[in-house]
Amino acid sequence: MKLFSPVLIVAFLFCFVTLYAGAGKTAFDLKGTFYGKVTDVVTKAPIRGASVYFTDVKVGTSTDAAGNFVFKNLPEGRHLIEVSHVGYTSVIEYVDISSDTKKDYALSESIVENNAVIVTGVGTSTQSKKTPFQVSVMHKEELAQSSSTNIIEALAKKPGVSTLSTGPSVSKPVIRGVSYNRVLTINDGVRQEGQQWGDEHGIEIDEASVSRVEILRGPASLIYGSDATAGVINIITNVPVENNSVKANLFSNYQTNNKSRSFNGNIAGNIKGINWNLYGSTVTAADYQNKYDGRVFNSKFNEKNFGGYAGYNGGWGYSHLLFSNFNLKTGLVEGERDSAGFFVKPVAGGGQAVATTTDFNNTSPEIPYQHIRHFKIATDNNFKLGKNRLLINVGFQHNQREEFGNVDDPAEKALYFDLKTITYTLRLNLADMNGWKTSFGINGMRQQNTNKGLEQLIPDYNLFDIGGYVYTQKTIKKVTLSGGVRYDTRNLDVKELMDGNIAKGAAFKKSFGNYSGSIGSALQLTDHLNLKFNAARGFRAPSIPELASNGSHEGTIRYEYGDVNLKSEISAQFDAGLELNTRHISFSLSGFYNSFSNFILYRKLQAAGGGDSTLNVGGADLTAFKFDQQKATLSGLEVTMDIHPHPLDWLHIENTFSYVSGRLKDPVEGAKYLPFIPAPRLITEVRGNFKKISNTVHDFYVKIEADNTFAQNKIFFAYNTETATPGYTILNAGVGADFVNKNGTELFSLNISGNNLGDVAYQNHLSRLKYAPENLATGRIGVFNMGRNFSVKLNIPFSYKISQ
């Protein structure tokens, strides 16, 4: 499969559907004007910068200083609208657009988003209140105000979400206790396919370009197939600006701990339906530090990304061509130190040298390090077929991951995964039929992995995956029922795993097929109380590393063995939730129970004479791990409570608690708990929101946050696979505002935050660096997380209206 063949196919498809759909005068005959005003329900004051968005046709705008908005040339028909602003409860409803339609909206203050339009895990866009499962939404403004060092850590402030990290540059989402190939990442409608099975492999998406994130907690196999048994992270970057306007943005972020410097710029436009967006960003960071380790050698990284889209929105729908290129070089922290406790680095010719101040401050990773490139091009289309809608999304991704570990030959690629993936989605959304909203869909992927490095950890392989489903939703008064069924098949053609000219793993072919399904309901008992129930069956086919790995990563402590006889994981999950929203309090409670048959986990191997089984690779002794299967259960709960006492409407006291327990049905060597389950966590935030401080300072906020992570003693201690982690509390704070001119136009926004103000030395239970070697000078095992860190974020928007 040549590199440019899929690219040309995607580009040709985009051109074809655009020209076909646009043929004829009626294709460009956009109709309908929709306008109105957005105000505060209590003060009646206009809300500047409120988002007004039509999800199904991807058209949006924001209110001006007087709270006014206007859409021109909207497709006529019935559309779902979302009116939202940070600090307010969203208004979501269907509106019928005709030649001229006017409607005003009044928003109520609430720091907890209890309703939003979502597209994740459903057949067509709908209200989160009407879904039977739990979905959280984070907007760009909320991400900008976060005190976290990266986007995954920001998402981990949401209930049920954690992060598995390998330093500040690599963080993976963990949903309800599981990660890797059980959590699916979607980016602008395309499932992200890299090497997500590894600890030190992140999501590979430009963080500065993110506009919105939807987090689905629970099985999503019905819509997405295998690899979505725990949940979905849906990241949206490209959102069309309003018609006849051009908008640009300059963003910078400086973090003091590792001297991280981020710059991002983008420009977007929409002229008579022809719309585009183009962005670029750079990030450079030196080694981070904490009070126990000092500066952590080789935690540095640098990143250069660009992307965007171009397309057309018409009365027939829209057609967009999306592209992105992610480029990251990041060091791999080994944690080796001398007897005095100083970090050491390998030197040419053999031996080690103590890392210097220059080494710590340098932003170019040293041996060992990895270089990740992820190129993506996709065509995203939505066609109006009478009252029905047809969605087509076809994408091509090229993921290249190189790992360098030979200081005598720095250009030598110890590992080089060359992964090419074509993804496809076809969905037909039928028009409402007596209140039923039904969708039929087909999606899947074709994938090819080739090893181009000196060593092989996983073999070359070809994969073909396809699945079909039906999903339906029906609202009967205050009850919304939804569910569906799906069947998937996955075929693998795996080549021999080679060690030079010697085969260390046999070739094989395997097929996995299974069905998924879900059924649930959302009951809006009153205007303030909502209940949710859902039952789902999901499946996940074993990944290639689980089936066939035999090798090690540079910079890790493990040698991994796969098992070709692994079976598909089957999960049965039951969810229940309660949401209560009143004038003084917002409260939500959700619980889940997830039973897995054939749950795949890895454990240490034991040597025949006792103790750990180790292998010497390149002069280093690595502990051997092997993938295994057991019956297991995961259960837990998430609680969110926001207190906003009247008349102190500016004050919010928000509490978020997450707890998950993972158990094996049959204990292994006396160990009954699943490995690497996040510790219970309670986050308490006291926040003040002030809409207008002066004529020039708007949307001012100040907050202080206590992040309490409890001890995790329920561990998989068999074969010394996992160790307990003590609890800790870190304090964070933030302040920020929008600065406007006398006309109410935003000049810039400034967000200043402090993370770990007490400079607490701690280890997150899911940090891979926790298992780095012992510091012989102190007796402490592993490397600790980042210490005190301040962040300054500056955003400068530009906007230009084009006269019609």
PDB file of C-alpha atoms in Angstrom, residues 358-513:
ATOM      1  CA  THR A 358      23.170  22.116  30.362  1.00  0.00           C
ATOM      2  CA  ASP A 359      21.673  18.646  29.823  1.00  0.00           C
ATOM      3  CA  PHE A 360      18.689  19.495  32.027  1.00  0.00           C
ATOM      4  CA  ASN A 361      17.966  22.814  30.286  1.00  0.00           C
ATOM      5  CA  ASN A 362      18.320  21.479  26.754  1.00  0.00           C
ATOM      6  CA  THR A 363      14.999  20.903  24.932  1.00  0.00           C
ATOM      7  CA  SER A 364      16.350  18.354  22.438  1.00  0.00           C
ATOM      8  CA  PRO A 365      15.769  14.810  23.791  1.00  0.00           C
ATOM      9  CA  GLU A 366      18.826  12.649  24.364  1.00  0.00           C
ATOM     10  CA  ILE A 367      19.285   8.888  24.021  1.00  0.00           C
ATOM     11  CA  PRO A 368      16.973   7.096  24.573  1.00  0.00           C
ATOM     12  CA  TYR A 369      14.132   9.006  22.901  1.00  0.00           C
ATOM     13  CA  GLN A 370      11.271   8.461  20.505  1.00  0.00           C
ATOM     14  CA  HIS A 371      10.134  10.378  17.444  1.00  0.00           C
ATOM     15  CA  ILE A 372       6.424  10.198  16.577  1.00  0.00           C
ATOM     16  CA  ARG A 373       4.855  11.467  13.372  1.00  0.00           C
ATOM     17  CA  HIS A 374       1.137  11.131  12.731  1.00  0.00           C
ATOM     18  CA  PHE A 375      -0.284  12.361   9.418  1.00  0.00           C
ATOM     19  CA  LYS A 376      -4.008  12.284   8.747  1.00  0.00           C
ATOM     20  CA  ILE A 377      -6.293  13.270   5.879  1.00  0.00           C
ATOM     21  CA  ALA A 378     -10.035  12.650   5.839  1.00  0.00           C
ATOM     22  CA  THR A 379     -13.186  13.668   4.074  1.00  0.00           C
ATOM     23  CA  ASP A 380     -16.248  14.368   6.205  1.00  0.00           C
ATOM     24  CA  ASN A 381     -19.584  14.646   4.398  1.00  0.00           C
ATOM     25  CA  ASN A 382     -23.223  15.121   5.346  1.00  0.00           C
ATOM     26  CA  PHE A 383     -25.888  14.963   2.632  1.00  0.00           C
ATOM     27  CA  LYS A 384     -29.567  15.786   2.817  1.00  0.00           C
ATOM     28  CA  LEU A 385     -31.646  13.019   1.186  1.00  0.00           C
ATOM     29  CA  GLY A 386     -35.170  14.340   1.406  1.00  0.00           C
ATOM     30  CA  LYS A 387     -35.831  14.433   5.147  1.00  0.00           C
ATOM     31  CA  ASN A 388     -33.078  11.890   5.794  1.00  0.00           C
ATOM     32  CA  ARG A 389     -29.341  12.500   6.142  1.00  0.00           C
ATOM     33  CA  LEU A 390     -26.405  10.437   4.876  1.00  0.00           C
ATOM     34  CA  LEU A 391     -23.011  10.786   6.565  1.00  0.00           C
ATOM     35  CA  ILE A 392     -19.790   9.566   4.930  1.00  0.00           C
ATOM     36  CA  ASN A 393     -16.384   9.802   6.599  1.00  0.00           C
ATOM     37  CA  VAL A 394     -13.273   8.239   5.054  1.00  0.00           C
ATOM     38  CA  GLY A 395      -9.810   8.830   6.484  1.00  0.00           C
ATOM     39  CA  PHE A 396      -6.205   7.811   5.973  1.00  0.00           C
ATOM     40  CA  GLN A 397      -3.600   7.896   8.765  1.00  0.00           C
ATOM     41  CA  HIS A 398       0.118   7.300   8.632  1.00  0.00           C
ATOM     42  CA  ASN A 399       1.681   6.772  12.054  1.00  0.00           C
ATOM     43  CA  GLN A 400       5.469   6.483  12.276  1.00  0.00           C
ATOM     44  CA  ARG A 401       7.081   5.764  15.637  1.00  0.00           C
ATOM     45  CA  GLU A 402      10.866   5.571  15.869  1.00  0.00           C
ATOM     46  CA  GLU A 403      12.756   4.709  19.058  1.00  0.00           C
ATOM     47  CA  PHE A 404      16.467   5.501  19.346  1.00  0.00           C
ATOM     48  CA  GLY A 405      18.651   3.847  21.986  1.00  0.00           C
ATOM     49  CA  ASN A 406      22.229   3.453  20.725  1.00  0.00           C
ATOM     50  CA  VAL A 407      24.472   6.272  21.939  1.00  0.00           C
ATOM     51  CA  ASP A 408      27.299   4.995  19.710  1.00  0.00           C
ATOM     52  CA  ASP A 409      25.060   5.300  16.650  1.00  0.00           C
ATOM     53  CA  PRO A 410      22.401   7.958  17.450  1.00  0.00           C
ATOM     54  CA  ALA A 411      20.730   7.519  14.050  1.00  0.00           C
ATOM     55  CA  GLU A 412      20.120   3.793  14.621  1.00  0.00           C
ATOM     56  CA  LYS A 413      16.415   3.037  14.926  1.00  0.00           C
ATOM     57  CA  ALA A 414      16.015   0.333  17.523  1.00  0.00           C
ATOM     58  CA  LEU A 415      12.280   0.172  16.852  1.00  0.00           C
ATOM     59  CA  TYR A 416      10.380   1.695  13.949  1.00  0.00           C
ATOM     60  CA  PHE A 417       6.645   1.029  13.643  1.00  0.00           C
ATOM     61  CA  ASP A 418       5.212   2.147  10.321  1.00  0.00           C
ATOM     62  CA  LEU A 419       1.418   1.975  10.647  1.00  0.00           C
ATOM     63  CA  LYS A 420      -1.030   2.885   7.876  1.00  0.00           C
ATOM     64  CA  THR A 421      -4.768   2.880   8.477  1.00  0.00           C
ATOM     65  CA  ILE A 422      -7.822   3.576   6.350  1.00  0.00           C
ATOM     66  CA  THR A 423     -10.984   4.176   8.377  1.00  0.00           C
ATOM     67  CA  TYR A 424     -14.497   4.460   6.998  1.00  0.00           C
ATOM     68  CA  THR A 425     -17.928   5.339   8.343  1.00  0.00           C
ATOM     69  CA  LEU A 426     -21.255   5.337   6.544  1.00  0.00           C
ATOM     70  CA  ARG A 427     -24.412   6.281   8.465  1.00  0.00           C
ATOM     71  CA  LEU A 428     -27.982   6.952   7.404  1.00  0.00           C
ATOM     72  CA  ASN A 429     -30.035   9.035   9.828  1.00  0.00           C
ATOM     73  CA  LEU A 430     -33.715   8.584   9.089  1.00  0.00           C
ATOM     74  CA  ALA A 431     -36.199  11.395   9.568  1.00  0.00           C
ATOM     75  CA  ASP A 432     -38.373  11.312  12.669  1.00  0.00           C
ATOM     76  CA  MET A 433     -41.119   8.720  12.326  1.00  0.00           C
ATOM     77  CA  ASN A 434     -43.702   9.101  15.088  1.00  0.00           C
ATOM     78  CA  GLY A 435     -40.980  10.259  17.465  1.00  0.00           C
ATOM     79  CA  TRP A 436     -38.495   7.514  16.521  1.00  0.00           C
ATOM     80  CA  LYS A 437     -34.991   8.654  15.535  1.00  0.00           C
ATOM     81  CA  THR A 438     -33.259   5.734  13.862  1.00  0.00           C
ATOM     82  CA  SER A 439     -29.796   5.362  12.352  1.00  0.00           C
ATOM     83  CA  PHE A 440     -28.175   2.568  10.337  1.00  0.00           C
ATOM     84  CA  GLY A 441     -24.404   2.485  10.096  1.00  0.00           C
ATOM     85  CA  ILE A 442     -21.358   0.625   8.808  1.00  0.00           C
ATOM     86  CA  ASN A 443     -17.811   1.385   9.940  1.00  0.00           C
ATOM     87  CA  GLY A 444     -14.421  -0.213  10.252  1.00  0.00           C
ATOM     88  CA  MET A 445     -10.824   0.016   9.121  1.00  0.00           C
ATOM     89  CA  ARG A 446      -8.036  -1.528   7.117  1.00  0.00           C
ATOM     90  CA  GLN A 447      -4.604  -1.450   8.738  1.00  0.00           C
ATOM     91  CA  GLN A 448      -1.048  -2.416   7.854  1.00  0.00           C
ATOM     92  CA  ASN A 449       1.959  -2.394  10.180  1.00  0.00           C
ATOM     93  CA  THR A 450       5.539  -2.718   8.933  1.00  0.00           C
ATOM     94  CA  ASN A 451       8.683  -2.921  11.066  1.00  0.00           C
ATOM     95  CA  LYS A 452      11.573  -0.861   9.736  1.00  0.00           C
ATOM     96  CA  GLY A 453      13.795  -0.820  12.809  1.00  0.00           C
ATOM     97  CA  LEU A 454      16.698  -2.952  13.948  1.00  0.00           C
ATOM     98  CA  GLU A 455      14.501  -4.901  16.371  1.00  0.00           C
ATOM     99  CA  GLN A 456      10.920  -6.100  16.385  1.00  0.00           C
ATOM    100  CA  LEU A 457       8.593  -5.964  19.373  1.00  0.00           C
ATOM    101  CA  ILE A 458       5.441  -6.791  17.390  1.00  0.00           C
ATOM    102  CA  PRO A 459       5.313  -8.468  13.955  1.00  0.00           C
ATOM    103  CA  ASP A 460       4.248  -7.055  10.622  1.00  0.00           C
ATOM    104  CA  TYR A 461       0.521  -7.557  10.121  1.00  0.00           C
ATOM    105  CA  ASN A 462      -2.557  -6.715   8.063  1.00  0.00           C
ATOM    106  CA  LEU A 463      -5.928  -6.095   9.685  1.00  0.00           C
ATOM    107  CA  PHE A 464      -9.401  -5.698   8.227  1.00  0.00           C
ATOM    108  CA  ASP A 465     -12.316  -4.707  10.421  1.00  0.00           C
ATOM    109  CA  ILE A 466     -15.995  -4.108   9.553  1.00  0.00           C
ATOM    110  CA  GLY A 467     -19.186  -3.818  11.554  1.00  0.00           C
ATOM    111  CA  GLY A 468     -22.788  -2.793  11.077  1.00  0.00           C
ATOM    112  CA  TYR A 469     -25.366  -1.496  13.531  1.00  0.00           C
ATOM    113  CA  VAL A 470     -28.811  -0.027  14.042  1.00  0.00           C
ATOM    114  CA  TYR A 471     -29.494   2.566  16.746  1.00  0.00           C
ATOM    115  CA  THR A 472     -32.827   4.121  17.660  1.00  0.00           C
ATOM    116  CA  GLN A 473     -34.205   6.634  20.143  1.00  0.00           C
ATOM    117  CA  LYS A 474     -37.793   7.410  21.150  1.00  0.00           C
ATOM    118  CA  THR A 475     -39.097  10.091  23.509  1.00  0.00           C
ATOM    119  CA  ILE A 476     -42.437   9.404  25.149  1.00  0.00           C
ATOM    120  CA  LYS A 477     -43.432  12.424  27.216  1.00  0.00           C
ATOM    121  CA  LYS A 478     -40.654  12.612  29.848  1.00  0.00           C
ATOM    122  CA  VAL A 479     -39.061   9.247  29.075  1.00  0.00           C
ATOM    123  CA  THR A 480     -36.441   8.729  26.365  1.00  0.00           C
ATOM    124  CA  LEU A 481     -35.678   5.143  25.342  1.00  0.00           C
ATOM    125  CA  SER A 482     -32.647   4.264  23.230  1.00  0.00           C
ATOM    126  CA  GLY A 483     -30.598   1.270  22.169  1.00  0.00           C
ATOM    127  CA  GLY A 484     -29.525  -0.944  19.328  1.00  0.00           C
ATOM    128  CA  VAL A 485     -27.535  -3.946  18.150  1.00  0.00           C
ATOM    129  CA  ARG A 486     -24.312  -4.448  16.188  1.00  0.00           C
ATOM    130  CA  TYR A 487     -22.137  -7.184  14.730  1.00  0.00           C
ATOM    131  CA  ASP A 488     -18.398  -6.951  14.004  1.00  0.00           C
ATOM    132  CA  THR A 489     -15.771  -9.100  12.382  1.00  0.00           C
ATOM    133  CA  ARG A 490     -11.992  -8.577  12.481  1.00  0.00           C
ATOM    134  CA  ASN A 491      -9.466 -10.542  10.389  1.00  0.00           C
ATOM    135  CA  LEU A 492      -5.739 -10.608  11.139  1.00  0.00           C
ATOM    136  CA  ASP A 493      -2.892 -11.769   8.920  1.00  0.00           C
ATOM    137  CA  VAL A 494       0.207 -11.737  11.159  1.00  0.00           C
ATOM    138  CA  LYS A 495       3.681 -12.319   9.769  1.00  0.00           C
ATOM    139  CA  GLU A 496       6.667 -13.975  11.452  1.00  0.00           C
ATOM    140  CA  LEU A 497       8.234 -11.979  14.265  1.00  0.00           C
ATOM    141  CA  MET A 498      11.912 -11.651  13.402  1.00  0.00           C
ATOM    142  CA  ASP A 499      15.072 -11.230  15.445  1.00  0.00           C
ATOM    143  CA  GLY A 500      17.538 -10.437  12.692  1.00  0.00           C
ATOM    144  CA  ASN A 501      17.354 -13.489  10.438  1.00  0.00           C
ATOM    145  CA  ILE A 502      15.821 -15.683  13.138  1.00  0.00           C
ATOM    146  CA  ALA A 503      12.077 -16.055  13.623  1.00  0.00           C
ATOM    147  CA  LYS A 504      11.183 -15.673  17.300  1.00  0.00           C
ATOM    148  CA  GLY A 505       7.424 -15.800  16.637  1.00  0.00           C
ATOM    149  CA  ALA A 506       5.420 -17.856  14.130  1.00  0.00           C
ATOM    150  CA  ALA A 507       3.104 -16.363  11.525  1.00  0.00           C
ATOM    151  CA  PHE A 508      -0.625 -16.887  12.034  1.00  0.00           C
ATOM    152  CA  LYS A 509      -4.076 -15.854  10.863  1.00  0.00           C
ATOM    153  CA  LYS A 510      -6.990 -15.243  13.194  1.00  0.00           C
ATOM    154  CA  SER A 511     -10.541 -13.960  12.989  1.00  0.00           C
ATOM    155  CA  PHE A 512     -12.647 -12.441  15.747  1.00  0.00           C
ATOM    156  CA  GLY A 513     -16.364 -11.811  15.475  1.00  0.00           C
TER     157      GLY A 513
END
